[in-house]
């Protein structure tokens, strides 16, 4: 069989199972977007603060001295502007140092294997993001998955830890598909008690929680050994950073393969990131608006009898079957609302859902429209 025939038959099987993924070319970004000549309310982005379309960020592109710095950071791709942005990001999350990566995916698959190896143990929450799962696998450490946010199960695993080797506890801060928060204080205490290191992925929380958007760890007074923040979500740009001690930064720039063997973060985006950091720091009003919108959306869905767990700006609307999720998403689209279906393997089988995310720049009438549409949808 030719490769194409093989792939076509596999694609067909996916389509039959309601699992085919497709790309939708949009004409712009923001709280409303154009698609195929029609305007939609956008309730599916991670642009929580509405910064991606912020004119101050676009204008900052003009300060760029070059498009790229086409070499790895360790060769001739390292600019002073990289260091300035890294210092500003470290200051934002109140850690001593940080290192930029081209994406959150690259940060996690590079960082976890840089810290632990075959002699070591990783304890990983069952709902962690795919990039953490892949980072754990690449590390070749022994990985034990603990039930979601289950502190007792985690404590048992920590008690049973082998005497030799290091232990890394890995968790999302807010879980990307369930929208709930990790019990970070308790996790930090357990790690402290059992001599384990704590790795927190703040992809959905830096910019969204904490003083000046410093994140959930900062809000709770937790100092993880490793903090990952992404710059393509609340910051509206692209990339990610790993924050921690200056030893952590130095170690990662020596051994994290997705840093060492990859071209430097684009020069053109460094002034944009600087502007985004300023915007995030000053965005208390946007954060308050975002959280108010999320509460209203979640409370409204629950009042209609729908299941909407969590308590963050990620508002899941659990529908169960793939078909139910796709049908509901299509009904919303008919009403001019983008609320995309999330299906296995991104979420467990039988828990397909819409993942709705309000933005600070939505208006209260945008929220009315979504809840009105939900009311009209058959339960
Ligand atoms: C989105 C996400 C990532 C990946 O970040 P990108 O910059 O999009 O590659 C990593 N971890 C979590 C928890 C995420 O939600």
Short mmCIF file of C-alpha atoms and ligand atoms in Angstrom, two decimals:
data_model
loop_
_atom_site.label_atom_id
_atom_site.label_comp_id
_atom_site.label_asym_id
_atom_site.label_seq_id
_atom_site.Cartn_x
_atom_site.Cartn_y
_atom_site.Cartn_z
CA UNK A 1 0.00 0.00 0.00
CA UNK A 2 1.31 3.47 -0.84
CA UNK A 3 1.83 5.93 2.00
CA UNK A 4 -1.02 8.09 0.72
CA UNK A 5 -3.47 5.17 0.57
CA UNK A 6 -2.44 4.19 4.07
CA UNK A 7 -2.97 7.74 5.36
CA UNK A 8 -6.30 8.12 3.56
CA UNK A 9 -7.68 5.01 5.19
CA UNK A 10 -6.51 6.18 8.60
CA UNK A 11 -8.04 9.63 8.03
CA UNK A 12 -11.29 7.95 7.03
CA UNK A 13 -11.33 5.99 10.30
CA UNK A 14 -10.78 9.20 12.24
CA UNK A 15 -13.61 10.94 10.43
CA UNK A 16 -15.95 8.00 11.15
CA UNK A 17 -15.06 8.20 14.86
CA UNK A 18 -15.77 11.95 14.97
CA UNK A 19 -12.08 12.55 15.65
CA UNK A 20 -10.93 14.29 12.49
CA UNK A 21 -9.27 17.63 13.18
CA UNK A 22 -9.48 20.43 10.63
CA UNK A 23 -7.94 23.88 10.22
CA UNK A 24 -10.20 26.95 9.97
CA UNK A 25 -8.48 29.94 8.33
CA UNK A 26 -9.61 33.07 10.18
CA UNK A 27 -9.06 36.55 8.82
CA UNK A 28 -8.01 38.21 12.10
CA UNK A 29 -7.62 37.77 15.86
CA UNK A 30 -9.60 39.25 18.74
CA UNK A 31 -12.86 38.93 20.69
CA UNK A 32 -14.69 38.79 17.34
CA UNK A 33 -13.16 37.23 14.24
CA UNK A 34 -14.07 36.92 10.56
CA UNK A 35 -14.39 33.50 9.00
CA UNK A 36 -15.67 32.85 5.47
CA UNK A 37 -17.03 36.38 5.24
CA UNK A 38 -18.97 36.17 8.50
CA UNK A 39 -18.29 37.66 11.97
CA UNK A 40 -18.08 35.32 14.94
CA UNK A 41 -17.73 35.85 18.66
CA UNK A 42 -14.47 34.15 19.55
CA UNK A 43 -14.80 32.04 22.70
CA UNK A 44 -11.97 29.63 21.93
CA UNK A 45 -8.68 31.51 22.19
CA UNK A 46 -6.13 31.72 25.01
CA UNK A 47 -5.81 35.47 24.45
CA UNK A 48 -7.26 36.04 27.92
CA UNK A 49 -6.41 39.72 28.20
CA UNK A 50 -7.08 40.57 24.57
CA UNK A 51 -3.48 41.63 23.98
CA UNK A 52 -2.89 39.82 20.67
CA UNK A 53 -4.71 42.57 18.75
CA UNK A 54 -3.53 45.38 21.04
CA UNK A 55 -2.17 48.27 18.91
CA UNK A 56 0.66 48.93 21.39
CA UNK A 57 2.03 45.46 20.68
CA UNK A 58 1.72 45.74 16.92
CA UNK A 59 3.35 49.19 17.03
CA UNK A 60 6.27 47.74 19.01
CA UNK A 61 7.20 45.71 15.92
CA UNK A 62 8.60 48.96 14.49
CA UNK A 63 11.24 49.06 17.21
CA UNK A 64 12.67 45.77 15.92
CA UNK A 65 16.22 46.05 14.61
CA UNK A 66 15.97 42.82 12.60
CA UNK A 67 13.44 40.13 11.73
CA UNK A 68 15.41 37.27 13.20
CA UNK A 69 18.80 36.48 14.66
CA UNK A 70 19.39 33.41 12.52
CA UNK A 71 21.62 31.32 14.74
CA UNK A 72 21.15 29.59 18.04
CA UNK A 73 21.50 31.72 21.15
CA UNK A 74 24.79 29.96 22.00
CA UNK A 75 26.32 30.86 18.62
CA UNK A 76 25.52 34.37 17.33
CA UNK A 77 21.74 34.50 17.88
CA UNK A 78 21.94 35.92 21.39
CA UNK A 79 21.00 39.59 21.65
CA UNK A 80 21.12 41.98 24.56
CA UNK A 81 17.37 42.32 24.06
CA UNK A 82 16.94 38.60 24.88
CA UNK A 83 18.63 39.17 28.21
CA UNK A 84 16.56 42.27 28.94
CA UNK A 85 13.32 40.42 28.26
CA UNK A 86 14.46 37.46 30.35
CA UNK A 87 15.26 39.75 33.26
CA UNK A 88 11.87 41.46 32.93
CA UNK A 89 10.06 38.10 32.88
CA UNK A 90 11.99 36.88 35.92
CA UNK A 91 11.10 40.10 37.74
CA UNK A 92 7.44 39.70 36.79
CA UNK A 93 7.20 36.25 38.41
CA UNK A 94 9.53 37.25 41.27
CA UNK A 95 12.19 34.64 40.49
CA UNK A 96 15.92 35.33 40.15
CA UNK A 97 16.30 34.38 36.48
CA UNK A 98 14.55 33.11 33.36
CA UNK A 99 15.33 31.64 29.94
CA UNK A 100 13.28 32.12 26.76
CA UNK A 101 12.14 29.20 24.62
CA UNK A 102 10.42 29.32 21.23
CA UNK A 103 7.21 27.83 22.68
CA UNK A 104 5.77 26.28 25.81
CA UNK A 105 5.96 22.93 24.08
CA UNK A 106 9.69 23.42 23.49
CA UNK A 107 10.20 24.65 27.07
CA UNK A 108 8.66 21.52 28.59
CA UNK A 109 10.20 18.93 26.27
CA UNK A 110 13.58 20.59 26.81
CA UNK A 111 13.45 21.32 30.51
CA UNK A 112 12.11 18.12 32.10
CA UNK A 113 14.80 15.90 30.48
CA UNK A 114 17.46 18.44 31.46
CA UNK A 115 16.59 17.96 35.14
CA UNK A 116 15.98 14.22 35.59
CA UNK A 117 17.09 11.00 33.91
CA UNK A 118 16.85 7.20 34.11
CA UNK A 119 17.83 7.02 37.80
CA UNK A 120 15.13 9.45 38.83
CA UNK A 121 11.41 9.50 39.53
CA UNK A 122 8.77 11.87 38.11
CA UNK A 123 5.38 12.17 39.78
CA UNK A 124 2.99 13.67 37.25
CA UNK A 125 -0.67 14.71 37.54
CA UNK A 126 -2.86 12.65 35.20
CA UNK A 127 -4.28 15.77 33.53
CA UNK A 128 -0.95 17.45 32.77
CA UNK A 129 -0.50 19.06 29.35
CA UNK A 130 0.77 16.93 26.45
CA UNK A 131 4.07 18.85 26.36
CA UNK A 132 4.78 17.85 29.98
CA UNK A 133 3.86 14.25 29.22
CA UNK A 134 6.27 14.26 26.28
CA UNK A 135 9.00 15.94 28.37
CA UNK A 136 8.59 13.24 31.03
CA UNK A 137 8.85 10.49 28.39
CA UNK A 138 11.92 12.05 26.79
CA UNK A 139 13.66 12.21 30.17
CA UNK A 140 13.58 8.39 30.48
CA UNK A 141 12.97 8.83 34.20
CA UNK A 142 10.49 6.46 35.86
CA UNK A 143 7.12 8.23 35.59
CA UNK A 144 4.30 7.57 38.05
CA UNK A 145 1.01 9.27 37.23
CA UNK A 146 -1.05 10.35 40.25
CA UNK A 147 -4.85 10.78 40.05
CA UNK A 148 -5.79 14.36 39.29
CA UNK A 149 -4.87 16.72 42.16
CA UNK A 150 -5.00 13.76 44.59
CA UNK A 151 -2.70 14.81 47.43
CA UNK A 152 -3.09 11.56 49.38
CA UNK A 153 -2.11 9.48 46.38
CA UNK A 154 0.84 11.77 45.77
CA UNK A 155 1.92 11.50 49.40
CA UNK A 156 1.84 7.68 49.20
CA UNK A 157 4.06 7.81 46.12
CA UNK A 158 6.43 10.22 47.88
CA UNK A 159 6.62 7.93 50.94
CA UNK A 160 7.39 4.95 48.70
CA UNK A 161 10.08 6.78 46.78
CA UNK A 162 13.29 4.85 46.33
CA UNK A 163 16.13 6.03 48.59
CA UNK A 164 18.36 6.77 45.61
CA UNK A 165 17.59 9.19 42.81
CA UNK A 166 15.83 12.51 42.68
CA UNK A 167 12.09 13.12 42.61
CA UNK A 168 10.39 15.75 40.44
CA UNK A 169 6.71 16.58 40.97
CA UNK A 170 5.21 18.03 37.79
CA UNK A 171 1.90 19.88 37.52
CA UNK A 172 -0.07 22.44 35.53
CA UNK A 173 -1.14 25.42 37.67
CA UNK A 174 -4.54 25.67 35.95
CA UNK A 175 -5.42 22.56 33.96
CA UNK A 176 -5.92 23.44 30.33
CA UNK A 177 -9.02 21.35 29.62
CA UNK A 178 -10.75 21.22 33.05
CA UNK A 179 -10.09 24.79 34.10
CA UNK A 180 -9.41 23.88 37.73
CA UNK A 181 -6.40 24.87 39.81
CA UNK A 182 -3.70 22.61 41.22
CA UNK A 183 -3.47 22.64 45.03
CA UNK A 184 -0.14 24.44 44.77
CA UNK A 185 0.40 25.26 48.45
CA UNK A 186 -0.18 21.68 49.52
CA UNK A 187 1.99 20.41 46.66
CA UNK A 188 4.80 22.71 47.73
CA UNK A 189 4.53 21.50 51.35
CA UNK A 190 4.59 17.84 50.29
CA UNK A 191 7.64 18.46 48.12
CA UNK A 192 9.34 20.26 51.00
CA UNK A 193 8.58 17.42 53.45
CA UNK A 194 9.75 14.67 51.12
CA UNK A 195 12.72 16.39 49.52
CA UNK A 196 11.15 16.49 46.06
CA UNK A 197 11.47 19.29 43.49
CA UNK A 198 8.38 21.12 42.27
CA UNK A 199 7.84 21.96 38.57
CA UNK A 200 4.80 24.16 37.85
CA UNK A 201 3.55 24.95 34.35
CA UNK A 202 1.83 28.34 34.58
CA UNK A 203 0.83 28.46 30.88
CA UNK A 204 -2.70 29.64 31.71
CA UNK A 205 -1.96 31.66 34.84
CA UNK A 206 0.93 34.06 34.25
CA UNK A 207 -0.74 37.34 33.28
CA UNK A 208 -4.09 36.05 34.55
CA UNK A 209 -3.53 35.68 38.32
CA UNK A 210 -1.38 37.29 40.98
CA UNK A 211 -0.04 40.77 41.66
CA UNK A 212 0.55 42.54 38.32
CA UNK A 213 -0.13 39.22 36.57
CA UNK A 214 2.77 37.43 38.30
CA UNK A 215 0.87 34.14 38.22
CA UNK A 216 -0.80 31.70 40.56
CA UNK A 217 2.37 30.71 42.45
CA UNK A 218 3.00 34.38 43.24
CA UNK A 219 -0.63 34.84 44.30
CA UNK A 220 -0.32 31.90 46.71
CA UNK A 221 3.20 32.67 47.92
CA UNK A 222 4.53 29.41 46.47
CA UNK A 223 8.10 29.31 45.12
CA UNK A 224 8.43 26.31 42.82
CA UNK A 225 11.89 25.10 41.81
CA UNK A 226 10.86 25.44 38.18
CA UNK A 227 8.15 27.76 36.82
CA UNK A 228 7.16 27.69 33.15
CA UNK A 229 5.19 30.59 31.68
CA UNK A 230 3.94 30.88 28.11
CA UNK A 231 3.96 34.08 26.06
CA UNK A 232 1.44 33.02 23.41
CA UNK A 233 -1.57 33.00 25.74
CA UNK A 234 -2.24 35.93 28.09
CA UNK A 235 0.73 37.81 26.58
CA UNK A 236 -0.75 37.50 23.09
CA UNK A 237 2.63 37.00 21.39
CA UNK A 238 4.52 33.65 21.18
CA UNK A 239 7.14 31.70 23.07
CA UNK A 240 7.68 30.70 26.67
CA UNK A 241 10.09 31.11 29.54
CA UNK A 242 11.41 28.94 32.33
CA UNK A 243 11.99 30.85 35.57
CA UNK A 244 13.94 29.84 38.66
CA UNK A 245 17.40 30.23 40.14
CA UNK A 246 20.34 31.53 38.15
CA UNK A 247 21.84 28.01 38.40
CA UNK A 248 18.70 26.64 36.74
CA UNK A 249 19.02 29.16 33.90
CA UNK A 250 22.70 28.39 33.40
CA UNK A 251 22.07 24.63 33.44
CA UNK A 252 19.23 24.85 30.94
CA UNK A 253 21.18 26.98 28.48
CA UNK A 254 23.87 24.29 28.61
CA UNK A 255 21.77 21.17 28.28
CA UNK A 256 18.11 21.77 27.35
CA UNK A 257 18.13 20.41 23.80
CA UNK A 258 15.19 22.48 22.55
CA UNK A 259 17.17 25.57 23.57
CA UNK A 260 20.66 24.53 22.50
CA UNK A 261 19.75 23.08 19.09
CA UNK A 262 17.18 25.66 18.01
CA UNK A 263 17.31 29.13 16.46
CA UNK A 264 17.07 32.09 18.82
CA UNK A 265 13.68 33.55 19.73
CA UNK A 266 12.88 36.01 16.86
CA UNK A 267 14.50 39.43 17.23
CA UNK A 268 11.39 41.13 15.82
CA UNK A 269 9.28 39.86 18.69
CA UNK A 270 11.55 41.04 21.52
CA UNK A 271 10.25 44.65 21.54
CA UNK A 272 6.75 43.21 21.24
CA UNK A 273 7.37 41.08 24.32
CA UNK A 274 8.68 44.13 26.17
CA UNK A 275 5.44 45.94 25.34
CA UNK A 276 3.40 42.87 26.30
CA UNK A 277 5.12 42.65 29.72
CA UNK A 278 4.27 46.33 30.33
CA UNK A 279 0.67 45.72 29.29
CA UNK A 280 0.33 42.60 31.44
CA UNK A 281 1.66 44.44 34.50
CA UNK A 282 -0.83 47.27 34.00
CA UNK A 283 -3.80 45.01 33.24
CA UNK A 284 -5.53 44.80 36.64
CA UNK A 285 -8.78 46.06 35.12
CA UNK A 286 -8.61 43.53 32.30
CA UNK A 287 -7.90 40.72 34.79
CA UNK A 288 -10.92 41.72 36.89
CA UNK A 289 -13.10 41.83 33.75
CA UNK A 290 -11.81 38.44 32.59
CA UNK A 291 -12.55 36.72 35.89
CA UNK A 292 -15.98 38.36 36.12
CA UNK A 293 -16.82 37.15 32.59
CA UNK A 294 -15.65 33.61 33.41
CA UNK A 295 -17.74 33.48 36.59
CA UNK A 296 -20.79 34.71 34.72
CA UNK A 297 -20.35 32.20 31.89
CA UNK A 298 -19.76 29.24 34.22
CA UNK A 299 -22.63 30.16 36.57
CA UNK A 300 -24.92 30.68 33.57
CA UNK A 301 -24.10 27.27 32.05
CA UNK A 302 -24.62 25.55 35.41
CA UNK A 303 -27.95 27.34 35.89
CA UNK A 304 -29.05 25.86 32.55
CA UNK A 305 -28.28 22.39 33.91
CA UNK A 306 -25.01 21.91 32.03
CA UNK A 307 -21.85 20.50 33.59
CA UNK A 308 -19.13 23.17 33.79
CA UNK A 309 -16.36 22.27 36.26
CA UNK A 310 -13.38 24.34 37.36
CA UNK A 311 -13.04 27.93 38.54
CA UNK A 312 -10.76 29.77 36.13
CA UNK A 313 -11.08 31.62 32.80
CA UNK A 314 -11.14 28.20 31.14
CA UNK A 315 -14.84 27.28 31.15
CA UNK A 316 -15.42 23.67 30.05
CA UNK A 317 -18.89 22.67 28.89
CA UNK A 318 -18.86 18.89 29.22
CA UNK A 319 -21.02 17.07 26.65
CA UNK A 320 -19.80 13.47 26.75
CA UNK A 321 -19.77 11.97 23.28
CA UNK A 322 -17.70 13.32 20.42
CA UNK A 323 -20.87 13.70 18.42
CA UNK A 324 -22.61 15.76 21.12
CA UNK A 325 -19.59 18.07 21.34
CA UNK A 326 -19.41 18.50 17.56
CA UNK A 327 -23.15 19.09 17.24
CA UNK A 328 -23.20 21.67 20.02
CA UNK A 329 -20.18 23.42 18.55
CA UNK A 330 -21.94 23.52 15.14
CA UNK A 331 -25.10 24.93 16.73
CA UNK A 332 -23.07 27.66 18.40
CA UNK A 333 -21.40 28.43 15.06
CA UNK A 334 -24.87 28.82 13.51
CA UNK A 335 -25.45 31.47 16.19
CA UNK A 336 -22.22 33.19 15.25
CA UNK A 337 -20.13 31.89 18.16
CA UNK A 338 -16.84 30.01 17.96
CA UNK A 339 -16.72 27.46 20.78
CA UNK A 340 -14.64 24.58 19.52
CA UNK A 341 -15.03 20.93 20.45
CA UNK A 342 -12.25 19.25 22.42
CA UNK A 343 -12.17 15.49 21.93
CA UNK A 344 -10.02 12.51 22.90
CA UNK A 345 -7.12 12.03 23.13
CA UNK A 346 -6.89 15.65 24.36
CA UNK A 347 -9.50 14.73 27.02
CA UNK A 348 -10.57 11.28 28.32
CA UNK A 349 -13.00 9.25 26.19
CA UNK A 350 -16.62 10.08 27.06
CA UNK A 351 -15.80 13.61 28.29
CA UNK A 352 -15.76 15.49 24.98
CA UNK A 353 -16.54 19.12 25.62
CA UNK A 354 -16.52 22.67 24.44
CA UNK A 355 -13.77 24.68 26.04
CA UNK A 356 -15.05 28.23 26.29
CA UNK A 357 -12.67 31.04 27.13
CA UNK A 358 -13.91 34.57 27.62
CA UNK A 359 -11.55 37.46 26.97
CA UNK A 360 -11.24 40.68 28.94
CA UNK A 361 -12.17 42.51 25.74
CA UNK A 362 -15.52 40.74 25.33
CA UNK A 363 -18.47 42.95 26.25
CA UNK A 364 -21.25 41.93 28.56
CA UNK A 365 -23.56 41.69 25.54
CA UNK A 366 -21.14 39.13 24.02
CA UNK A 367 -21.63 37.06 27.19
CA UNK A 368 -25.42 37.48 26.91
CA UNK A 369 -25.27 36.12 23.37
CA UNK A 370 -23.40 32.97 24.40
CA UNK A 371 -25.75 32.24 27.29
CA UNK A 372 -28.80 32.91 25.10
CA UNK A 373 -27.43 30.46 22.53
CA UNK A 374 -26.78 27.87 25.26
CA UNK A 375 -30.37 28.27 26.46
CA UNK A 376 -31.65 27.43 22.97
CA UNK A 377 -29.49 24.33 22.71
CA UNK A 378 -31.22 21.06 23.64
CA UNK A 379 -29.88 19.41 26.74
C1 LIG B 1 -0.44 25.76 25.77
C2 LIG B 1 0.31 25.01 26.79
C3 LIG B 1 1.65 24.68 26.61
C4 LIG B 1 2.35 24.91 25.30
O1 LIG B 1 2.66 26.23 25.11
P1 LIG B 1 2.87 26.76 23.60
O2 LIG B 1 3.57 28.04 23.78
O3 LIG B 1 1.49 26.89 23.03
O4 LIG B 1 3.69 25.73 22.89
C5 LIG B 1 2.34 24.10 27.65
N1 LIG B 1 1.73 23.81 28.82
C6 LIG B 1 0.42 24.08 29.02
C7 LIG B 1 -0.20 23.73 30.33
C8 LIG B 1 -0.33 24.68 28.01
O5 LIG B 1 -1.61 24.92 28.20
#
